[in-house]
Amino acid sequence: MTTNTLPDIIRDFERVPAHIVAQAAELQPAILADVAGRRGAVDGRIKALRPRMKLAGTAFTVEVRPGDNLMIHAAIAMAKPGDVLVIDGKGDQTSALMGTIMMTACQKLGIAGVVMDGACRDSLEIDEMDYPVFSVGTNPNGPTKNIGGRIGHPVSIGGVTVHPGDFVIGDGDGVVVVEREKIEGLLPLAAKKVKDEAARIAAIKGGETAAKWLDAALRAAGVLKEGETL
């Protein structure tokens, strides 16, 4: 009996088209998470190295053993401009997976940013480069480069499954991942939500501070009795 096994490195996969990435990149991750069913947001422990950092692009997935960055070097050599390195580092914070040298190479190659369930180092220099990095923190200890891993396979970071080619966006709130097949269809919904929220904020500033849905929701939750109001 023979079994078909996928190679550790999958070289080719579909990506979100560049014009869709450009449109989606104009949105807040929070807006996309809401219209995607309030899902796709990566655990908040994976956050921007500096709050101003933003990224958007297509996921180039990498899985490594904790504390080893061999496959990240391979990924940098393979990724295309506009890709975001999405690295499953198993949440390890005992050593950094990437630092200034690797981030400089990413920036030079047009890689749109890095999201990793692991630590980085050289944070001050990366800040000065103004290169978007989202990680679980920092650690000055360096990694090893000895152990194989996988590229182009689905990975799990911060409780979210990421497939190669998915849309990835991040800002000071955190990172949101939207499936490649779904992102284009969400754009009209996101545009409507942006418009609706702007109108609501304008109404609040005009004095309409009460949430019209609140009493009904409180009655449905059993907090208020029928006919009772706040």
PDB file of N, CA, C and O in Angstrom, residues 100-156:
ATOM      1  N   THR A 100      17.310  42.076  13.229  1.00  0.00           N
ATOM      2  CA  THR A 100      17.530  43.123  12.226  1.00  0.00           C
ATOM      3  C   THR A 100      17.981  42.580  10.882  1.00  0.00           C
ATOM      4  O   THR A 100      17.517  43.038   9.829  1.00  0.00           O
ATOM      5  N   ILE A 101      18.898  41.625  10.881  1.00  0.00           N
ATOM      6  CA  ILE A 101      19.444  41.134   9.606  1.00  0.00           C
ATOM      7  C   ILE A 101      18.341  40.537   8.746  1.00  0.00           C
ATOM      8  O   ILE A 101      18.183  40.885   7.561  1.00  0.00           O
ATOM      9  N   MET A 102      17.537  39.674   9.330  1.00  0.00           N
ATOM     10  CA  MET A 102      16.473  39.038   8.567  1.00  0.00           C
ATOM     11  C   MET A 102      15.377  40.032   8.190  1.00  0.00           C
ATOM     12  O   MET A 102      14.833  39.992   7.075  1.00  0.00           O
ATOM     13  N   MET A 103      15.048  40.943   9.097  1.00  0.00           N
ATOM     14  CA  MET A 103      14.023  41.935   8.786  1.00  0.00           C
ATOM     15  C   MET A 103      14.478  42.870   7.668  1.00  0.00           C
ATOM     16  O   MET A 103      13.678  43.281   6.822  1.00  0.00           O
ATOM     17  N   THR A 104      15.763  43.195   7.650  1.00  0.00           N
ATOM     18  CA  THR A 104      16.284  44.042   6.572  1.00  0.00           C
ATOM     19  C   THR A 104      16.150  43.337   5.232  1.00  0.00           C
ATOM     20  O   THR A 104      15.777  43.955   4.220  1.00  0.00           O
ATOM     21  N   ALA A 105      16.426  42.046   5.208  1.00  0.00           N
ATOM     22  CA  ALA A 105      16.265  41.271   3.976  1.00  0.00           C
ATOM     23  C   ALA A 105      14.795  41.251   3.548  1.00  0.00           C
ATOM     24  O   ALA A 105      14.480  41.428   2.360  1.00  0.00           O
ATOM     25  N   CYS A 106      13.893  41.058   4.500  1.00  0.00           N
ATOM     26  CA  CYS A 106      12.457  41.063   4.191  1.00  0.00           C
ATOM     27  C   CYS A 106      12.042  42.400   3.582  1.00  0.00           C
ATOM     28  O   CYS A 106      11.317  42.444   2.570  1.00  0.00           O
ATOM     29  N   GLN A 107      12.476  43.471   4.201  1.00  0.00           N
ATOM     30  CA  GLN A 107      12.119  44.802   3.710  1.00  0.00           C
ATOM     31  C   GLN A 107      12.667  45.032   2.305  1.00  0.00           C
ATOM     32  O   GLN A 107      11.957  45.531   1.417  1.00  0.00           O
ATOM     33  N   LYS A 108      13.904  44.630   2.079  1.00  0.00           N
ATOM     34  CA  LYS A 108      14.533  44.810   0.766  1.00  0.00           C
ATOM     35  C   LYS A 108      13.804  44.013  -0.308  1.00  0.00           C
ATOM     36  O   LYS A 108      13.682  44.469  -1.462  1.00  0.00           O
ATOM     37  N   LEU A 109      13.296  42.853   0.031  1.00  0.00           N
ATOM     38  CA  LEU A 109      12.628  41.978  -0.935  1.00  0.00           C
ATOM     39  C   LEU A 109      11.158  42.337  -1.164  1.00  0.00           C
ATOM     40  O   LEU A 109      10.495  41.717  -1.994  1.00  0.00           O
ATOM     41  N   GLY A 110      10.655  43.307  -0.419  1.00  0.00           N
ATOM     42  CA  GLY A 110       9.261  43.702  -0.595  1.00  0.00           C
ATOM     43  C   GLY A 110       8.267  42.847   0.157  1.00  0.00           C
ATOM     44  O   GLY A 110       7.057  42.923  -0.107  1.00  0.00           O
ATOM     45  N   ILE A 111       8.752  42.031   1.087  1.00  0.00           N
ATOM     46  CA  ILE A 111       7.849  41.257   1.951  1.00  0.00           C
ATOM     47  C   ILE A 111       7.116  42.256   2.851  1.00  0.00           C
ATOM     48  O   ILE A 111       7.727  43.136   3.450  1.00  0.00           O
ATOM     49  N   ALA A 112       5.784  42.135   2.909  1.00  0.00           N
ATOM     50  CA  ALA A 112       4.959  43.193   3.493  1.00  0.00           C
ATOM     51  C   ALA A 112       5.029  43.277   5.006  1.00  0.00           C
ATOM     52  O   ALA A 112       4.595  44.273   5.592  1.00  0.00           O
ATOM     53  N   GLY A 113       5.544  42.267   5.662  1.00  0.00           N
ATOM     54  CA  GLY A 113       5.648  42.274   7.113  1.00  0.00           C
ATOM     55  C   GLY A 113       5.770  40.872   7.657  1.00  0.00           C
ATOM     56  O   GLY A 113       5.798  39.896   6.897  1.00  0.00           O
ATOM     57  N   VAL A 114       5.838  40.788   8.969  1.00  0.00           N
ATOM     58  CA  VAL A 114       6.021  39.502   9.647  1.00  0.00           C
ATOM     59  C   VAL A 114       5.022  39.385  10.789  1.00  0.00           C
ATOM     60  O   VAL A 114       4.861  40.321  11.584  1.00  0.00           O
ATOM     61  N   VAL A 115       4.349  38.250  10.846  1.00  0.00           N
ATOM     62  CA  VAL A 115       3.485  37.902  11.979  1.00  0.00           C
ATOM     63  C   VAL A 115       3.984  36.571  12.507  1.00  0.00           C
ATOM     64  O   VAL A 115       4.007  35.580  11.772  1.00  0.00           O
ATOM     65  N   MET A 116       4.398  36.531  13.762  1.00  0.00           N
ATOM     66  CA  MET A 116       4.931  35.266  14.266  1.00  0.00           C
ATOM     67  C   MET A 116       4.482  34.966  15.680  1.00  0.00           C
ATOM     68  O   MET A 116       4.437  35.831  16.545  1.00  0.00           O
ATOM     69  N   ASP A 117       4.120  33.705  15.866  1.00  0.00           N
ATOM     70  CA  ASP A 117       3.793  33.193  17.189  1.00  0.00           C
ATOM     71  C   ASP A 117       5.103  32.771  17.826  1.00  0.00           C
ATOM     72  O   ASP A 117       5.398  31.594  18.022  1.00  0.00           O
ATOM     73  N   GLY A 118       5.898  33.771  18.120  1.00  0.00           N
ATOM     74  CA  GLY A 118       7.240  33.606  18.645  1.00  0.00           C
ATOM     75  C   GLY A 118       7.810  34.987  18.912  1.00  0.00           C
ATOM     76  O   GLY A 118       7.131  35.999  18.716  1.00  0.00           O
ATOM     77  N   ALA A 119       9.050  35.038  19.356  1.00  0.00           N
ATOM     78  CA  ALA A 119       9.677  36.296  19.740  1.00  0.00           C
ATOM     79  C   ALA A 119      10.637  36.794  18.669  1.00  0.00           C
ATOM     80  O   ALA A 119      11.113  36.030  17.825  1.00  0.00           O
ATOM     81  N   CYS A 120      10.922  38.092  18.709  1.00  0.00           N
ATOM     82  CA  CYS A 120      11.953  38.678  17.854  1.00  0.00           C
ATOM     83  C   CYS A 120      12.953  39.410  18.747  1.00  0.00           C
ATOM     84  O   CYS A 120      12.799  39.452  19.972  1.00  0.00           O
ATOM     85  N   ARG A 121      13.970  39.947  18.131  1.00  0.00           N
ATOM     86  CA  ARG A 121      14.925  40.770  18.873  1.00  0.00           C
ATOM     87  C   ARG A 121      15.339  41.962  18.015  1.00  0.00           C
ATOM     88  O   ARG A 121      14.871  42.121  16.905  1.00  0.00           O
ATOM     89  N   ASP A 122      16.216  42.810  18.555  1.00  0.00           N
ATOM     90  CA  ASP A 122      16.653  44.041  17.880  1.00  0.00           C
ATOM     91  C   ASP A 122      15.458  44.969  17.660  1.00  0.00           C
ATOM     92  O   ASP A 122      15.323  45.615  16.620  1.00  0.00           O
ATOM     93  N   SER A 123      14.590  45.062  18.655  1.00  0.00           N
ATOM     94  CA  SER A 123      13.342  45.791  18.486  1.00  0.00           C
ATOM     95  C   SER A 123      13.555  47.276  18.214  1.00  0.00           C
ATOM     96  O   SER A 123      12.792  47.880  17.442  1.00  0.00           O
ATOM     97  N   LEU A 124      14.567  47.882  18.818  1.00  0.00           N
ATOM     98  CA  LEU A 124      14.810  49.298  18.581  1.00  0.00           C
ATOM     99  C   LEU A 124      15.226  49.546  17.131  1.00  0.00           C
ATOM    100  O   LEU A 124      14.793  50.511  16.502  1.00  0.00           O
ATOM    101  N   GLU A 125      16.056  48.669  16.600  1.00  0.00           N
ATOM    102  CA  GLU A 125      16.489  48.824  15.215  1.00  0.00           C
ATOM    103  C   GLU A 125      15.343  48.571  14.242  1.00  0.00           C
ATOM    104  O   GLU A 125      15.205  49.260  13.227  1.00  0.00           O
ATOM    105  N   ILE A 126      14.503  47.576  14.552  1.00  0.00           N
ATOM    106  CA  ILE A 126      13.340  47.314  13.701  1.00  0.00           C
ATOM    107  C   ILE A 126      12.390  48.506  13.743  1.00  0.00           C
ATOM    108  O   ILE A 126      11.798  48.886  12.728  1.00  0.00           O
ATOM    109  N   ASP A 127      12.264  49.130  14.901  1.00  0.00           N
ATOM    110  CA  ASP A 127      11.458  50.337  15.030  1.00  0.00           C
ATOM    111  C   ASP A 127      12.018  51.442  14.134  1.00  0.00           C
ATOM    112  O   ASP A 127      11.266  52.116  13.406  1.00  0.00           O
ATOM    113  N   GLU A 128      13.307  51.620  14.149  1.00  0.00           N
ATOM    114  CA  GLU A 128      13.931  52.650  13.316  1.00  0.00           C
ATOM    115  C   GLU A 128      13.764  52.348  11.826  1.00  0.00           C
ATOM    116  O   GLU A 128      13.630  53.267  11.008  1.00  0.00           O
ATOM    117  N   MET A 129      13.744  51.066  11.484  1.00  0.00           N
ATOM    118  CA  MET A 129      13.499  50.670  10.083  1.00  0.00           C
ATOM    119  C   MET A 129      12.063  50.942   9.672  1.00  0.00           C
ATOM    120  O   MET A 129      11.759  51.032   8.480  1.00  0.00           O
ATOM    121  N   ASP A 130      11.166  51.043  10.656  1.00  0.00           N
ATOM    122  CA  ASP A 130       9.731  51.189  10.429  1.00  0.00           C
ATOM    123  C   ASP A 130       9.195  50.016   9.617  1.00  0.00           C
ATOM    124  O   ASP A 130       8.413  50.185   8.675  1.00  0.00           O
ATOM    125  N   TYR A 131       9.635  48.825  10.007  1.00  0.00           N
ATOM    126  CA  TYR A 131       9.182  47.613   9.337  1.00  0.00           C
ATOM    127  C   TYR A 131       8.155  46.916  10.233  1.00  0.00           C
ATOM    128  O   TYR A 131       8.416  46.689  11.421  1.00  0.00           O
ATOM    129  N   PRO A 132       6.978  46.549   9.693  1.00  0.00           N
ATOM    130  CA  PRO A 132       5.913  46.009  10.550  1.00  0.00           C
ATOM    131  C   PRO A 132       6.162  44.575  11.001  1.00  0.00           C
ATOM    132  O   PRO A 132       6.242  43.658  10.182  1.00  0.00           O
ATOM    133  N   VAL A 133       6.268  44.415  12.297  1.00  0.00           N
ATOM    134  CA  VAL A 133       6.491  43.103  12.905  1.00  0.00           C
ATOM    135  C   VAL A 133       5.492  42.909  14.031  1.00  0.00           C
ATOM    136  O   VAL A 133       5.335  43.776  14.899  1.00  0.00           O
ATOM    137  N   PHE A 134       4.813  41.769  14.005  1.00  0.00           N
ATOM    138  CA  PHE A 134       3.864  41.394  15.053  1.00  0.00           C
ATOM    139  C   PHE A 134       4.370  40.098  15.676  1.00  0.00           C
ATOM    140  O   PHE A 134       4.590  39.114  14.974  1.00  0.00           O
ATOM    141  N   SER A 135       4.559  40.104  16.996  1.00  0.00           N
ATOM    142  CA  SER A 135       5.153  38.941  17.666  1.00  0.00           C
ATOM    143  C   SER A 135       4.588  38.822  19.072  1.00  0.00           C
ATOM    144  O   SER A 135       3.816  39.666  19.526  1.00  0.00           O
ATOM    145  N   VAL A 136       4.983  37.758  19.766  1.00  0.00           N
ATOM    146  CA  VAL A 136       4.536  37.579  21.152  1.00  0.00           C
ATOM    147  C   VAL A 136       5.460  38.291  22.136  1.00  0.00           C
ATOM    148  O   VAL A 136       5.278  38.180  23.338  1.00  0.00           O
ATOM    149  N   GLY A 137       6.434  39.012  21.617  1.00  0.00           N
ATOM    150  CA  GLY A 137       7.342  39.741  22.484  1.00  0.00           C
ATOM    151  C   GLY A 137       8.756  39.689  21.937  1.00  0.00           C
ATOM    152  O   GLY A 137       8.982  39.395  20.755  1.00  0.00           O
ATOM    153  N   THR A 138       9.694  39.973  22.811  1.00  0.00           N
ATOM    154  CA  THR A 138      11.098  40.018  22.413  1.00  0.00           C
ATOM    155  C   THR A 138      11.940  39.179  23.361  1.00  0.00           C
ATOM    156  O   THR A 138      11.554  38.909  24.506  1.00  0.00           O
ATOM    157  N   ASN A 139      13.106  38.780  22.868  1.00  0.00           N
ATOM    158  CA  ASN A 139      14.082  38.069  23.680  1.00  0.00           C
ATOM    159  C   ASN A 139      15.437  38.242  23.012  1.00  0.00           C
ATOM    160  O   ASN A 139      15.553  38.048  21.799  1.00  0.00           O
ATOM    161  N   PRO A 140      16.484  38.622  23.751  1.00  0.00           N
ATOM    162  CA  PRO A 140      17.787  38.832  23.132  1.00  0.00           C
ATOM    163  C   PRO A 140      18.497  37.560  22.702  1.00  0.00           C
ATOM    164  O   PRO A 140      19.456  37.609  21.914  1.00  0.00           O
ATOM    165  N   ASN A 141      18.047  36.417  23.191  1.00  0.00           N
ATOM    166  CA  ASN A 141      18.709  35.151  22.854  1.00  0.00           C
ATOM    167  C   ASN A 141      18.457  34.784  21.396  1.00  0.00           C
ATOM    168  O   ASN A 141      17.342  34.880  20.895  1.00  0.00           O
ATOM    169  N   GLY A 142      19.496  34.345  20.726  1.00  0.00           N
ATOM    170  CA  GLY A 142      19.368  33.982  19.319  1.00  0.00           C
ATOM    171  C   GLY A 142      18.874  32.562  19.112  1.00  0.00           C
ATOM    172  O   GLY A 142      18.909  31.734  20.025  1.00  0.00           O
ATOM    173  N   PRO A 143      18.408  32.258  17.890  1.00  0.00           N
ATOM    174  CA  PRO A 143      17.870  30.932  17.587  1.00  0.00           C
ATOM    175  C   PRO A 143      18.944  29.989  17.068  1.00  0.00           C
ATOM    176  O   PRO A 143      20.075  30.401  16.772  1.00  0.00           O
ATOM    177  N   THR A 144      18.568  28.725  16.939  1.00  0.00           N
ATOM    178  CA  THR A 144      19.399  27.766  16.209  1.00  0.00           C
ATOM    179  C   THR A 144      18.922  27.718  14.760  1.00  0.00           C
ATOM    180  O   THR A 144      17.899  28.292  14.401  1.00  0.00           O
ATOM    181  N   LYS A 145      19.669  27.028  13.919  1.00  0.00           N
ATOM    182  CA  LYS A 145      19.347  26.909  12.497  1.00  0.00           C
ATOM    183  C   LYS A 145      19.579  25.466  12.047  1.00  0.00           C
ATOM    184  O   LYS A 145      20.263  25.210  11.068  1.00  0.00           O
ATOM    185  N   ASN A 146      18.975  24.535  12.782  1.00  0.00           N
ATOM    186  CA  ASN A 146      19.322  23.130  12.589  1.00  0.00           C
ATOM    187  C   ASN A 146      18.165  22.216  12.214  1.00  0.00           C
ATOM    188  O   ASN A 146      18.400  21.099  11.745  1.00  0.00           O
ATOM    189  N   ILE A 147      16.932  22.662  12.418  1.00  0.00           N
ATOM    190  CA  ILE A 147      15.816  21.721  12.400  1.00  0.00           C
ATOM    191  C   ILE A 147      14.842  22.051  11.279  1.00  0.00           C
ATOM    192  O   ILE A 147      14.459  23.199  11.092  1.00  0.00           O
ATOM    193  N   GLY A 148      14.443  21.053  10.556  1.00  0.00           N
ATOM    194  CA  GLY A 148      13.497  21.225   9.462  1.00  0.00           C
ATOM    195  C   GLY A 148      12.125  21.611   9.949  1.00  0.00           C
ATOM    196  O   GLY A 148      11.767  21.456  11.117  1.00  0.00           O
ATOM    197  N   GLY A 149      11.331  22.114   9.029  1.00  0.00           N
ATOM    198  CA  GLY A 149       9.963  22.496   9.328  1.00  0.00           C
ATOM    199  C   GLY A 149       9.158  22.450   8.040  1.00  0.00           C
ATOM    200  O   GLY A 149       9.481  21.683   7.130  1.00  0.00           O
ATOM    201  N   ARG A 150       8.137  23.290   7.927  1.00  0.00           N
ATOM    202  CA  ARG A 150       7.295  23.250   6.738  1.00  0.00           C
ATOM    203  C   ARG A 150       6.995  24.663   6.226  1.00  0.00           C
ATOM    204  O   ARG A 150       6.915  25.609   7.009  1.00  0.00           O
ATOM    205  N   ILE A 151       6.828  24.762   4.924  1.00  0.00           N
ATOM    206  CA  ILE A 151       6.486  26.012   4.256  1.00  0.00           C
ATOM    207  C   ILE A 151       5.304  25.743   3.328  1.00  0.00           C
ATOM    208  O   ILE A 151       5.257  24.726   2.643  1.00  0.00           O
ATOM    209  N   GLY A 152       4.343  26.674   3.339  1.00  0.00           N
ATOM    210  CA  GLY A 152       3.213  26.555   2.423  1.00  0.00           C
ATOM    211  C   GLY A 152       2.123  25.616   2.880  1.00  0.00           C
ATOM    212  O   GLY A 152       1.235  25.265   2.096  1.00  0.00           O
ATOM    213  N   HIS A 153       2.162  25.208   4.131  1.00  0.00           N
ATOM    214  CA  HIS A 153       1.118  24.377   4.732  1.00  0.00           C
ATOM    215  C   HIS A 153       0.248  25.247   5.632  1.00  0.00           C
ATOM    216  O   HIS A 153       0.681  26.305   6.088  1.00  0.00           O
ATOM    217  N   PRO A 154      -0.971  24.826   5.947  1.00  0.00           N
ATOM    218  CA  PRO A 154      -1.754  25.552   6.954  1.00  0.00           C
ATOM    219  C   PRO A 154      -1.018  25.568   8.290  1.00  0.00           C
ATOM    220  O   PRO A 154      -0.388  24.576   8.666  1.00  0.00           O
ATOM    221  N   VAL A 155      -1.095  26.694   8.975  1.00  0.00           N
ATOM    222  CA  VAL A 155      -0.487  26.814  10.304  1.00  0.00           C
ATOM    223  C   VAL A 155      -1.527  27.359  11.262  1.00  0.00           C
ATOM    224  O   VAL A 155      -2.564  27.901  10.855  1.00  0.00           O
ATOM    225  N   SER A 156      -1.245  27.218  12.545  1.00  0.00           N
ATOM    226  CA  SER A 156      -2.106  27.785  13.572  1.00  0.00           C
ATOM    227  C   SER A 156      -1.313  28.803  14.362  1.00  0.00           C
ATOM    228  O   SER A 156      -0.256  28.486  14.911  1.00  0.00           O
TER     229      SER A 156
END
